[in-house]
Amino acid sequence: MKEICYISTRGDKSVFSSSQAIVRGIAEDGGLFVPTEMPKLSSDLNTLIELNYRDLAYEILKLFLTDFTEEELKYCINSAYDEKFDTPVIAPIAKAKDNYFLELFHGPTLAFKDMALTILPYLLKTSAKKLNIDSEIVILTATSGDTGKAALEGFANIDGIKIIVYFPQNGVSEVQKKQMITQEGFNTYVVGIEGNFDDAQSGVKNIFTDEDFNGKLKEKGFMFSSANSINIGRLVPQVVYYFYAYAQMCKSGDIKVGDEINFVVPTGNFGNILAGYYAKELGLPVGKLICASNENKVLFDFMATGTYDKKRAFILTMSPSMDILISSNLERLLYTLSGQDSSKVKDLMDKLNSNGVYNISDDMKQALKDFVGGYASEENTTKAIKDVFENSDYLMDTHTAVAYSVYKEYKDSSGDDRKTVIVSTASPYKFTANVMKAIDSKYDGQDEFELMNEMETLSKVIIPESIRDLNTKPILHTTICAKDEMKQQVEKILNI
Ligand SMILES: *Cc1c(COP(=O)(O)O)cnc(C)c1O
């Protein structure tokens, strides 16, 4: 099989193996790692759709992670996709009336982040071993709510790794916050910051690219890595479920092998939808990738106009995991759209950093044709939850509702009647208060944890094991810091 290597989107000429890229997380010049070329599928679609999740994962991962042995990859896959998920299907499609929901929330923390963060710790540990790294690895993670918990859960109690999570103190749901601050594990650290997700993410990126600080760390026997979707080890496992969704649609007879389908993806950092794009590039018959934003609609505007402008008010919405104005993974798409022109990408990213805005050329805009942008207001998100529940007894979370709302609008305005899979990124139990309020205003203001019982009665889906006793768990993490003190927090935690 052809070896796939990784390089920076911003022009640094160093070439890395997949294990090196996973350990490093981000390139030294601040760019993201991208494969030097798109690999080619080694089996045809007819074969792939017969596979179970693990076997399919192997077929996809081996294309991108070419310096891992079969044994290593299978060990990682089997360790990740096991009973931690509450269904052996791992990522089932729920059909509710005419809608197909790809449920990516059956993992331990009830959000789609588990799809990749259950396997990343194994990929990282295996990579470090292959590369004979003896430094202790420090995972720095910024979270808009779901990544944090999923990463903590994945990395907890793993020897040789410490994990530090920064979350916006006032920008996550009650359940998300509780999940994080009650995290157990000798190597887990959770810090609330007085700022929003973009502040947290920029802070982490700055620490990663601070040469002096990295040097100091190295002297003390530590090195940084990332659990954010900038890590290629997170992106690649997400490609798998696009194929798997397609396979389920074929098996259920909803489509024939070869038919095109669309995906609508509730988007924040652009990681999930980018994996869908990679799946399409690998040859999956995907029509449109519909990029759904909430009121922080920077991506919608970008797709409509070719101008990316982050200079706008940051809005706290009921879909907090999408409250993002700097969508990191878009950089990888720009790299592809520009014909792998890293100087172009660097120029755009420099403009974003210094002016908060950039424009793409008409050629690049043309190349965006696989995507459609849409956004849902808070009102339409609420309405979507209520409508779907009333019409089909299916309860969506707030993020999935954004996707649904955008899809309906797209379908009505475009007349595109290809089958469309709505990527469902979280369990409604993670956002109980807002979901219940959308169903009936009488629930407004009620205790989030008490509402879980009501939700159970209404939805006939039992409260997931992992949050059943959340409210009574002891709080283990209480640190809060200013957004410019993130580095000092690292020093304090590592005692350096
Ligand atoms: C992270 C997240 C998203 C956004 O995914 P990106 O890969 O950042 O675009 C959407 N919904 C939920 C529930 C999430 O946790």
Short mmCIF file of C-alpha atoms and ligand atoms in Angstrom, two decimals:
data_model
loop_
_atom_site.label_atom_id
_atom_site.label_comp_id
_atom_site.label_asym_id
_atom_site.label_seq_id
_atom_site.Cartn_x
_atom_site.Cartn_y
_atom_site.Cartn_z
CA MET A 1 0.00 0.00 0.00
CA LYS A 2 1.15 3.47 -0.83
CA GLU A 3 2.58 5.42 2.08
CA ILE A 4 0.65 8.54 3.02
CA CYS A 5 2.61 11.32 4.70
CA TYR A 6 1.51 14.54 6.33
CA ILE A 7 2.56 18.14 5.77
CA SER A 8 1.51 21.52 7.06
CA THR A 9 -1.21 23.53 5.32
CA ARG A 10 1.02 26.63 5.70
CA GLY A 11 4.12 25.66 3.79
CA ASP A 12 6.55 24.21 6.34
CA LYS A 13 8.41 21.69 4.19
CA SER A 14 8.89 18.99 6.86
CA VAL A 15 7.16 15.72 6.05
CA PHE A 16 5.79 13.49 8.80
CA SER A 17 4.51 9.97 9.09
CA SER A 18 0.96 9.56 10.41
CA SER A 19 2.19 8.60 13.88
CA GLN A 20 4.41 11.69 14.01
CA ALA A 21 1.53 13.89 12.91
CA ILE A 22 -0.73 12.41 15.59
CA VAL A 23 1.81 12.98 18.35
CA ARG A 24 2.56 16.54 17.25
CA GLY A 25 -1.09 17.50 16.76
CA ILE A 26 -0.32 20.76 14.95
CA ALA A 27 2.52 21.77 12.62
CA GLU A 28 5.28 24.04 13.92
CA ASP A 29 4.26 26.92 11.66
CA GLY A 30 0.75 26.85 13.15
CA GLY A 31 -0.71 25.03 10.13
CA LEU A 32 -2.71 21.82 10.27
CA PHE A 33 -1.45 18.48 9.03
CA VAL A 34 -2.94 17.25 5.78
CA PRO A 35 -2.19 14.12 3.77
CA THR A 36 0.21 14.77 0.90
CA GLU A 37 -2.35 13.09 -1.33
CA MET A 38 -5.77 11.53 -0.93
CA PRO A 39 -5.39 7.77 -0.58
CA LYS A 40 -7.32 5.40 -2.84
CA LEU A 41 -9.85 2.89 -1.56
CA SER A 42 -8.52 -0.63 -1.80
CA SER A 43 -11.92 -2.35 -1.80
CA ASP A 44 -14.99 -1.49 -3.82
CA LEU A 45 -18.14 -0.10 -2.29
CA ASN A 46 -20.00 -3.39 -2.59
CA THR A 47 -17.48 -5.01 -0.29
CA LEU A 48 -17.26 -2.13 2.16
CA ILE A 49 -20.98 -1.94 2.80
CA GLU A 50 -21.02 -5.50 4.08
CA LEU A 51 -18.61 -4.75 6.91
CA ASN A 52 -19.37 -4.13 10.57
CA TYR A 53 -18.17 -0.90 12.18
CA ARG A 54 -14.82 -2.23 13.34
CA ASP A 55 -13.91 -3.92 10.08
CA LEU A 56 -14.95 -0.86 8.13
CA ALA A 57 -12.90 1.32 10.47
CA TYR A 58 -9.89 -0.82 9.69
CA GLU A 59 -10.40 -0.46 5.93
CA ILE A 60 -10.56 3.34 6.21
CA LEU A 61 -7.90 3.90 8.87
CA LYS A 62 -5.31 1.81 7.10
CA LEU A 63 -5.55 4.11 4.08
CA PHE A 64 -4.53 7.18 6.09
CA LEU A 65 -2.40 5.76 8.90
CA THR A 66 0.01 3.84 6.74
CA ASP A 67 2.86 3.50 9.23
CA PHE A 68 0.69 1.55 11.68
CA THR A 69 0.76 -2.23 11.40
CA GLU A 70 -2.45 -4.18 10.95
CA GLU A 71 -2.07 -5.48 14.49
CA GLU A 72 -1.65 -1.98 15.92
CA LEU A 73 -4.63 -0.58 14.09
CA LYS A 74 -6.88 -3.46 15.02
CA TYR A 75 -5.80 -3.15 18.65
CA CYS A 76 -6.75 0.55 18.63
CA ILE A 77 -10.06 -0.07 16.87
CA ASN A 78 -11.09 -2.97 19.07
CA SER A 79 -10.19 -1.06 22.23
CA ALA A 80 -12.30 1.92 21.16
CA TYR A 81 -15.47 0.53 19.62
CA ASP A 82 -16.58 -1.90 22.31
CA GLU A 83 -19.12 -1.97 25.15
CA LYS A 84 -18.41 1.68 25.88
CA PHE A 85 -21.02 2.22 23.21
CA ASP A 86 -24.56 1.34 24.20
CA THR A 87 -25.25 -0.44 20.92
CA PRO A 88 -23.10 -2.92 18.99
CA VAL A 89 -24.08 -1.05 15.81
CA ILE A 90 -21.98 1.87 17.21
CA ALA A 91 -23.51 4.47 14.86
CA PRO A 92 -27.09 3.47 14.00
CA ILE A 93 -29.43 5.26 11.62
CA ALA A 94 -32.81 6.03 13.16
CA LYS A 95 -35.58 6.48 10.64
CA ALA A 96 -38.36 8.77 11.82
CA LYS A 97 -41.03 9.22 9.14
CA ASP A 98 -39.07 10.37 6.07
CA ASN A 99 -36.00 11.46 8.00
CA TYR A 100 -32.78 9.56 8.51
CA PHE A 101 -30.81 10.42 11.62
CA LEU A 102 -27.28 9.10 11.86
CA GLU A 103 -26.97 8.84 15.63
CA LEU A 104 -23.39 9.50 16.63
CA PHE A 105 -24.13 9.82 20.33
CA HIS A 106 -24.11 6.25 21.57
CA GLY A 107 -20.68 6.52 23.15
CA PRO A 108 -19.76 7.18 26.80
CA THR A 109 -20.26 10.97 26.81
CA LEU A 110 -23.36 11.13 24.60
CA ALA A 111 -21.96 13.29 21.79
CA PHE A 112 -20.34 12.58 18.44
CA LYS A 113 -16.92 13.48 19.83
CA ASP A 114 -16.81 9.95 21.23
CA MET A 115 -16.59 8.55 17.70
CA ALA A 116 -13.02 9.78 17.48
CA LEU A 117 -12.02 10.42 21.09
CA THR A 118 -12.53 6.81 22.13
CA ILE A 119 -9.83 5.80 19.65
CA LEU A 120 -7.45 8.79 19.76
CA PRO A 121 -5.84 7.82 23.09
CA TYR A 122 -4.93 4.42 21.64
CA LEU A 123 -3.63 5.93 18.42
CA LEU A 124 -1.57 8.41 20.40
CA LYS A 125 -0.17 5.88 22.85
CA THR A 126 0.69 3.52 20.00
CA SER A 127 2.33 6.35 18.05
CA ALA A 128 4.45 7.40 21.04
CA LYS A 129 5.58 3.81 21.48
CA LYS A 130 6.45 3.42 17.81
CA LEU A 131 8.49 6.62 17.92
CA ASN A 132 10.25 5.71 21.19
CA ILE A 133 9.05 8.90 22.84
CA ASP A 134 9.82 8.92 26.53
CA SER A 135 8.50 12.37 27.42
CA GLU A 136 5.24 12.54 29.29
CA ILE A 137 2.55 13.71 26.85
CA VAL A 138 0.38 16.63 27.91
CA ILE A 139 -2.88 16.88 26.02
CA LEU A 140 -4.14 20.44 25.87
CA THR A 141 -7.74 20.75 24.81
CA ALA A 142 -10.10 23.64 24.29
CA THR A 143 -13.73 22.67 24.35
CA SER A 144 -17.05 24.20 23.44
CA GLY A 145 -18.59 21.57 25.70
CA ASP A 146 -18.46 18.09 24.23
CA THR A 147 -14.83 17.55 23.25
CA GLY A 148 -13.69 18.20 26.81
CA LYS A 149 -15.66 15.43 28.42
CA ALA A 150 -15.03 12.98 25.61
CA ALA A 151 -11.28 13.63 25.77
CA LEU A 152 -11.20 13.39 29.59
CA GLU A 153 -13.04 10.11 29.44
CA GLY A 154 -10.75 8.78 26.72
CA PHE A 155 -7.48 9.78 28.37
CA ALA A 156 -8.34 9.30 32.05
CA ASN A 157 -5.93 7.08 33.97
CA ILE A 158 -3.62 6.43 31.04
CA ASP A 159 -0.02 6.27 32.23
CA GLY A 160 2.39 8.66 30.57
CA ILE A 161 -0.32 11.13 29.56
CA LYS A 162 -1.82 14.13 31.34
CA ILE A 163 -4.88 15.91 30.03
CA ILE A 164 -5.81 19.55 30.60
CA VAL A 165 -9.18 20.81 29.37
CA TYR A 166 -10.17 24.46 29.10
CA PHE A 167 -13.85 25.27 28.76
CA PRO A 168 -15.73 28.60 28.56
CA GLN A 169 -16.98 29.02 32.11
CA ASN A 170 -20.31 30.46 30.98
CA GLY A 171 -20.61 28.89 27.56
CA VAL A 172 -21.63 25.26 28.09
CA SER A 173 -24.80 23.48 29.21
CA GLU A 174 -25.33 22.45 32.86
CA VAL A 175 -24.98 18.79 31.95
CA GLN A 176 -21.81 19.41 29.91
CA LYS A 177 -20.25 21.35 32.78
CA LYS A 178 -21.20 18.77 35.39
CA GLN A 179 -19.80 16.00 33.21
CA MET A 180 -16.43 17.73 33.12
CA ILE A 181 -16.02 19.03 36.66
CA THR A 182 -16.89 15.64 38.14
CA GLN A 183 -14.29 13.83 36.01
CA GLU A 184 -12.24 11.24 37.86
CA GLY A 185 -8.71 10.12 37.00
CA PHE A 186 -5.27 10.87 38.45
CA ASN A 187 -4.16 12.63 35.26
CA THR A 188 -7.17 14.85 34.50
CA TYR A 189 -7.33 18.65 34.92
CA VAL A 190 -10.30 20.86 34.07
CA VAL A 191 -10.08 24.65 33.95
CA GLY A 192 -12.94 27.07 33.35
CA ILE A 193 -11.88 30.22 31.52
CA GLU A 194 -13.40 33.65 31.62
CA GLY A 195 -13.88 33.86 27.87
CA ASN A 196 -15.57 32.05 25.02
CA PHE A 197 -14.57 28.98 23.01
CA ASP A 198 -12.55 30.98 20.48
CA ASP A 199 -10.51 32.44 23.35
CA ALA A 200 -9.86 28.94 24.67
CA GLN A 201 -8.93 27.58 21.25
CA SER A 202 -6.63 30.51 20.41
CA GLY A 203 -4.99 30.22 23.82
CA VAL A 204 -4.24 26.56 23.25
CA LYS A 205 -2.90 27.20 19.75
CA ASN A 206 -0.64 29.94 21.12
CA ILE A 207 0.77 27.62 23.76
CA PHE A 208 1.41 24.95 21.12
CA THR A 209 3.38 27.30 18.93
CA ASP A 210 5.29 29.07 21.73
CA GLU A 211 8.82 27.83 21.04
CA ASP A 212 10.37 28.97 24.31
CA PHE A 213 7.66 27.38 26.33
CA ASN A 214 7.92 24.14 24.38
CA GLY A 215 11.66 24.15 24.96
CA LYS A 216 11.19 24.60 28.69
CA LEU A 217 8.67 21.80 28.72
CA LYS A 218 10.97 19.47 26.89
CA GLU A 219 13.70 20.08 29.44
CA LYS A 220 11.30 19.01 32.16
CA GLY A 221 10.38 15.85 30.31
CA PHE A 222 7.02 16.87 28.85
CA MET A 223 5.64 17.40 25.37
CA PHE A 224 2.29 18.74 24.15
CA SER A 225 -0.25 17.10 21.96
CA SER A 226 -3.81 17.90 21.01
CA ALA A 227 -7.15 16.17 21.30
CA ASN A 228 -8.92 18.86 19.28
CA SER A 229 -10.08 18.16 15.78
CA ILE A 230 -6.94 19.82 14.49
CA ASN A 231 -5.36 16.43 15.26
CA ILE A 232 -5.39 14.20 12.21
CA GLY A 233 -5.96 11.29 14.60
CA ARG A 234 -9.39 12.69 15.24
CA LEU A 235 -10.30 13.55 11.71
CA VAL A 236 -9.56 10.17 10.13
CA PRO A 237 -11.79 8.04 12.43
CA GLN A 238 -14.67 10.39 11.58
CA VAL A 239 -14.49 9.41 7.91
CA VAL A 240 -15.63 5.91 8.86
CA TYR A 241 -19.21 6.70 9.82
CA TYR A 242 -19.98 8.41 6.53
CA PHE A 243 -19.29 5.10 4.80
CA TYR A 244 -21.14 3.26 7.51
CA ALA A 245 -24.21 5.47 7.11
CA TYR A 246 -24.13 4.82 3.39
CA ALA A 247 -23.90 1.09 4.03
CA GLN A 248 -26.94 1.16 6.29
CA MET A 249 -28.94 3.08 3.71
CA CYS A 250 -28.07 0.40 1.15
CA LYS A 251 -28.89 -2.46 3.46
CA SER A 252 -32.27 -1.05 4.43
CA GLY A 253 -33.11 -0.74 0.75
CA ASP A 254 -33.47 3.03 0.97
CA ILE A 255 -30.83 3.46 -1.73
CA LYS A 256 -29.00 1.27 -4.24
CA VAL A 257 -25.21 0.98 -4.22
CA GLY A 258 -23.92 3.86 -6.30
CA ASP A 259 -26.80 6.26 -5.60
CA GLU A 260 -25.76 9.65 -4.29
CA ILE A 261 -26.90 10.82 -0.89
CA ASN A 262 -26.55 14.14 0.89
CA PHE A 263 -25.41 14.72 4.43
CA VAL A 264 -26.42 17.64 6.57
CA VAL A 265 -23.98 18.32 9.37
CA PRO A 266 -24.39 20.62 12.38
CA THR A 267 -21.10 22.46 12.18
CA GLY A 268 -18.80 24.40 14.47
CA ASN A 269 -15.11 23.75 14.00
CA PHE A 270 -15.72 22.14 10.58
CA GLY A 271 -14.17 18.83 11.67
CA ASN A 272 -17.17 16.58 11.25
CA ILE A 273 -18.21 17.87 7.85
CA LEU A 274 -14.62 17.86 6.62
CA ALA A 275 -14.50 14.13 7.36
CA GLY A 276 -17.58 13.84 5.12
CA TYR A 277 -15.69 15.67 2.41
CA TYR A 278 -12.75 13.31 2.78
CA ALA A 279 -15.21 10.40 2.43
CA LYS A 280 -16.47 11.93 -0.80
CA GLU A 281 -12.91 12.41 -2.01
CA LEU A 282 -12.27 8.74 -1.30
CA GLY A 283 -15.12 7.90 -3.64
CA LEU A 284 -18.24 7.68 -1.49
CA PRO A 285 -21.22 8.78 -3.63
CA VAL A 286 -22.04 11.98 -1.77
CA GLY A 287 -24.14 14.68 -3.42
CA LYS A 288 -24.18 17.80 -1.28
CA LEU A 289 -22.58 18.35 2.09
CA ILE A 290 -24.94 20.73 3.80
CA CYS A 291 -23.16 22.82 6.39
CA ALA A 292 -25.58 23.87 9.11
CA SER A 293 -24.71 26.73 11.46
CA ASN A 294 -26.55 28.30 14.36
CA GLU A 295 -26.76 32.08 14.77
CA ASN A 296 -22.96 32.23 14.78
CA LYS A 297 -23.28 31.90 11.03
CA VAL A 298 -19.79 32.80 9.92
CA LEU A 299 -19.63 29.69 7.71
CA PHE A 300 -22.98 30.39 6.08
CA ASP A 301 -21.82 33.89 5.17
CA PHE A 302 -18.52 32.52 3.94
CA MET A 303 -20.18 30.03 1.63
CA ALA A 304 -22.61 32.63 0.34
CA THR A 305 -20.06 35.37 -0.31
CA GLY A 306 -16.53 33.97 -0.26
CA THR A 307 -15.69 36.33 2.62
CA TYR A 308 -14.80 34.87 5.99
CA ASP A 309 -15.38 37.52 8.63
CA LYS A 310 -15.02 36.68 12.30
CA LYS A 311 -15.49 40.29 13.38
CA ARG A 312 -18.96 39.98 14.80
CA ALA A 313 -20.66 39.45 18.12
CA PHE A 314 -20.21 35.99 19.60
CA ILE A 315 -23.68 34.67 20.37
CA LEU A 316 -24.38 32.15 23.12
CA THR A 317 -27.00 29.82 21.69
CA MET A 318 -28.80 26.68 22.81
CA SER A 319 -26.39 24.68 20.60
CA PRO A 320 -23.21 25.69 22.47
CA SER A 321 -20.96 23.12 20.79
CA MET A 322 -21.40 25.13 17.59
CA ASP A 323 -20.79 28.54 19.15
CA ILE A 324 -17.61 29.13 17.22
CA LEU A 325 -16.39 31.96 15.01
CA ILE A 326 -13.02 30.51 14.04
CA SER A 327 -13.63 27.16 12.38
CA SER A 328 -10.17 25.64 12.48
CA ASN A 329 -10.67 22.79 10.08
CA LEU A 330 -11.81 25.08 7.30
CA GLU A 331 -8.09 25.64 6.80
CA ARG A 332 -7.78 22.08 5.54
CA LEU A 333 -10.56 22.65 3.06
CA LEU A 334 -8.95 25.87 1.85
CA TYR A 335 -5.80 23.89 1.23
CA THR A 336 -7.67 21.49 -1.03
CA LEU A 337 -9.76 24.19 -2.71
CA SER A 338 -6.67 26.21 -3.57
CA GLY A 339 -5.10 23.20 -5.28
CA GLN A 340 -2.79 22.57 -2.28
CA ASP A 341 -1.39 26.07 -2.44
CA SER A 342 0.14 26.47 1.02
CA SER A 343 1.34 30.03 0.45
CA LYS A 344 -2.23 31.00 -0.39
CA VAL A 345 -3.50 29.31 2.78
CA LYS A 346 -0.84 31.01 4.88
CA ASP A 347 -1.79 34.34 3.41
CA LEU A 348 -5.48 33.81 4.23
CA MET A 349 -4.73 32.65 7.77
CA ASP A 350 -2.41 35.62 8.36
CA LYS A 351 -5.21 37.92 7.22
CA LEU A 352 -7.64 36.20 9.57
CA ASN A 353 -5.22 36.65 12.45
CA SER A 354 -4.39 40.26 11.81
CA ASN A 355 -7.59 41.66 10.29
CA GLY A 356 -10.20 39.11 11.32
CA VAL A 357 -11.31 38.70 7.73
CA TYR A 358 -10.24 37.19 4.41
CA ASN A 359 -11.62 36.70 0.89
CA ILE A 360 -11.19 33.73 -1.36
CA SER A 361 -10.76 33.94 -5.12
CA ASP A 362 -13.55 33.11 -7.58
CA ASP A 363 -11.74 29.89 -8.49
CA MET A 364 -11.79 28.76 -4.91
CA LYS A 365 -15.40 29.77 -4.54
CA GLN A 366 -16.18 27.67 -7.57
CA ALA A 367 -14.50 24.72 -5.90
CA LEU A 368 -16.89 25.02 -2.93
CA LYS A 369 -19.68 23.56 -5.06
CA ASP A 370 -19.87 20.33 -3.04
CA PHE A 371 -21.09 22.36 -0.09
CA VAL A 372 -24.28 24.21 0.70
CA GLY A 373 -24.44 26.57 3.66
CA GLY A 374 -27.45 27.23 5.83
CA TYR A 375 -28.22 28.42 9.33
CA ALA A 376 -30.99 28.19 11.87
CA SER A 377 -32.13 30.92 14.21
CA GLU A 378 -32.86 30.03 17.82
CA GLU A 379 -36.54 30.26 17.00
CA ASN A 380 -36.30 27.84 14.09
CA THR A 381 -34.21 25.46 16.16
CA THR A 382 -36.89 25.39 18.82
CA LYS A 383 -39.58 24.91 16.21
CA ALA A 384 -37.69 22.03 14.61
CA ILE A 385 -37.49 20.13 17.90
CA LYS A 386 -41.21 20.56 18.50
CA ASP A 387 -42.28 19.74 14.92
CA VAL A 388 -40.26 16.57 14.64
CA PHE A 389 -41.39 15.38 18.03
CA GLU A 390 -45.02 16.02 17.27
CA ASN A 391 -44.89 14.51 13.80
CA SER A 392 -42.75 11.48 14.43
CA ASP A 393 -42.18 11.02 18.17
CA TYR A 394 -38.46 11.51 17.67
CA LEU A 395 -36.64 13.78 20.06
CA MET A 396 -33.65 15.67 18.64
CA ASP A 397 -31.04 17.55 20.61
CA THR A 398 -30.51 21.25 19.88
CA HIS A 399 -27.53 20.71 17.51
CA THR A 400 -29.32 18.09 15.45
CA ALA A 401 -32.29 20.44 15.34
CA VAL A 402 -30.14 23.11 13.70
CA ALA A 403 -29.24 20.56 11.02
CA TYR A 404 -32.83 19.50 10.55
CA SER A 405 -34.05 23.06 10.20
CA VAL A 406 -31.37 23.88 7.63
CA TYR A 407 -32.15 20.70 5.72
CA LYS A 408 -35.88 21.46 5.48
CA GLU A 409 -35.15 24.89 4.13
CA TYR A 410 -32.64 23.52 1.64
CA LYS A 411 -34.99 20.81 0.46
CA ASP A 412 -37.90 23.20 -0.05
CA SER A 413 -35.83 25.79 -1.88
CA SER A 414 -33.66 23.51 -4.02
CA GLY A 415 -35.99 20.69 -4.94
CA ASP A 416 -33.05 18.32 -4.40
CA ASP A 417 -34.80 15.04 -3.65
CA ARG A 418 -31.77 12.85 -3.06
CA LYS A 419 -31.97 10.90 0.19
CA THR A 420 -30.37 12.96 2.93
CA VAL A 421 -28.84 11.79 6.18
CA ILE A 422 -29.11 14.18 9.10
CA VAL A 423 -25.99 13.81 11.18
CA SER A 424 -27.18 13.69 14.75
CA THR A 425 -24.42 14.81 17.05
CA ALA A 426 -25.73 14.65 20.60
CA SER A 427 -28.25 12.94 22.80
CA PRO A 428 -31.16 15.19 23.81
CA TYR A 429 -30.25 14.32 27.39
CA LYS A 430 -27.17 16.52 27.15
CA PHE A 431 -29.32 19.55 26.51
CA THR A 432 -32.38 18.59 28.51
CA ALA A 433 -33.48 22.08 29.57
CA ASN A 434 -33.58 23.59 26.10
CA VAL A 435 -35.03 20.50 24.44
CA MET A 436 -37.87 20.25 26.97
CA LYS A 437 -38.53 23.97 26.79
CA ALA A 438 -38.89 23.65 23.02
CA ILE A 439 -41.51 20.93 23.47
CA ASP A 440 -43.54 22.94 25.96
CA SER A 441 -42.87 26.31 27.54
CA LYS A 442 -44.18 25.00 30.86
CA TYR A 443 -40.80 23.35 31.37
CA ASP A 444 -39.01 26.68 31.21
CA GLY A 445 -36.88 27.35 34.27
CA GLN A 446 -37.21 23.86 35.75
CA ASP A 447 -34.22 22.00 37.10
CA GLU A 448 -32.26 20.35 34.29
CA PHE A 449 -31.77 17.14 36.19
CA GLU A 450 -35.38 16.78 37.21
CA LEU A 451 -36.39 17.36 33.62
CA MET A 452 -34.46 14.25 32.63
CA ASN A 453 -37.18 12.12 34.20
CA GLU A 454 -39.82 14.01 32.25
CA MET A 455 -37.81 13.52 29.10
CA GLU A 456 -37.64 9.81 29.75
CA THR A 457 -41.42 9.59 29.99
CA LEU A 458 -41.96 11.70 26.89
CA SER A 459 -39.35 10.18 24.60
CA LYS A 460 -39.52 6.60 25.84
CA VAL A 461 -35.72 6.52 25.57
CA ILE A 462 -34.25 5.64 28.92
CA ILE A 463 -31.82 8.01 30.62
CA PRO A 464 -28.33 6.94 29.59
CA GLU A 465 -26.36 5.19 32.29
CA SER A 466 -23.49 7.66 32.11
CA ILE A 467 -25.53 10.65 33.27
CA ARG A 468 -28.07 8.96 35.49
CA ASP A 469 -26.19 9.80 38.69
CA LEU A 470 -24.40 12.91 37.40
CA ASN A 471 -26.18 15.30 39.73
CA THR A 472 -24.94 13.60 42.88
CA LYS A 473 -21.33 13.08 41.79
CA PRO A 474 -18.73 15.03 43.76
CA ILE A 475 -17.24 18.10 42.07
CA LEU A 476 -13.51 17.51 41.67
CA HIS A 477 -12.42 20.49 39.56
CA THR A 478 -12.99 24.12 40.55
CA THR A 479 -10.16 26.08 38.88
CA ILE A 480 -11.15 29.18 36.92
CA CYS A 481 -8.72 31.47 35.12
CA ALA A 482 -8.62 34.55 32.92
CA LYS A 483 -8.21 33.89 29.22
CA ASP A 484 -4.64 35.22 29.21
CA GLU A 485 -3.60 32.98 32.11
CA MET A 486 -3.86 29.65 30.35
CA LYS A 487 -0.12 29.20 30.09
CA GLN A 488 0.38 29.90 33.79
CA GLN A 489 -2.20 27.23 34.52
CA VAL A 490 -0.13 24.71 32.59
CA GLU A 491 2.94 25.64 34.62
CA LYS A 492 1.04 25.27 37.83
CA ILE A 493 -0.45 21.92 36.90
CA LEU A 494 2.85 20.48 35.70
CA ASN A 495 4.71 22.10 38.55
CA ILE A 496 7.38 23.65 36.32
C1 LIG B 1 -18.54 19.44 18.34
C2 LIG B 1 -19.98 19.38 18.04
C3 LIG B 1 -20.50 19.88 16.84
C4 LIG B 1 -19.62 20.57 15.82
O1 LIG B 1 -18.73 19.69 15.20
P1 LIG B 1 -17.45 20.27 14.43
O2 LIG B 1 -16.66 19.08 14.06
O3 LIG B 1 -16.74 21.14 15.44
O4 LIG B 1 -17.95 21.05 13.29
C5 LIG B 1 -21.85 19.74 16.61
N1 LIG B 1 -22.66 19.17 17.51
C6 LIG B 1 -22.20 18.68 18.68
C7 LIG B 1 -23.16 18.09 19.65
C8 LIG B 1 -20.85 18.75 18.97
O5 LIG B 1 -20.40 18.26 20.14
#
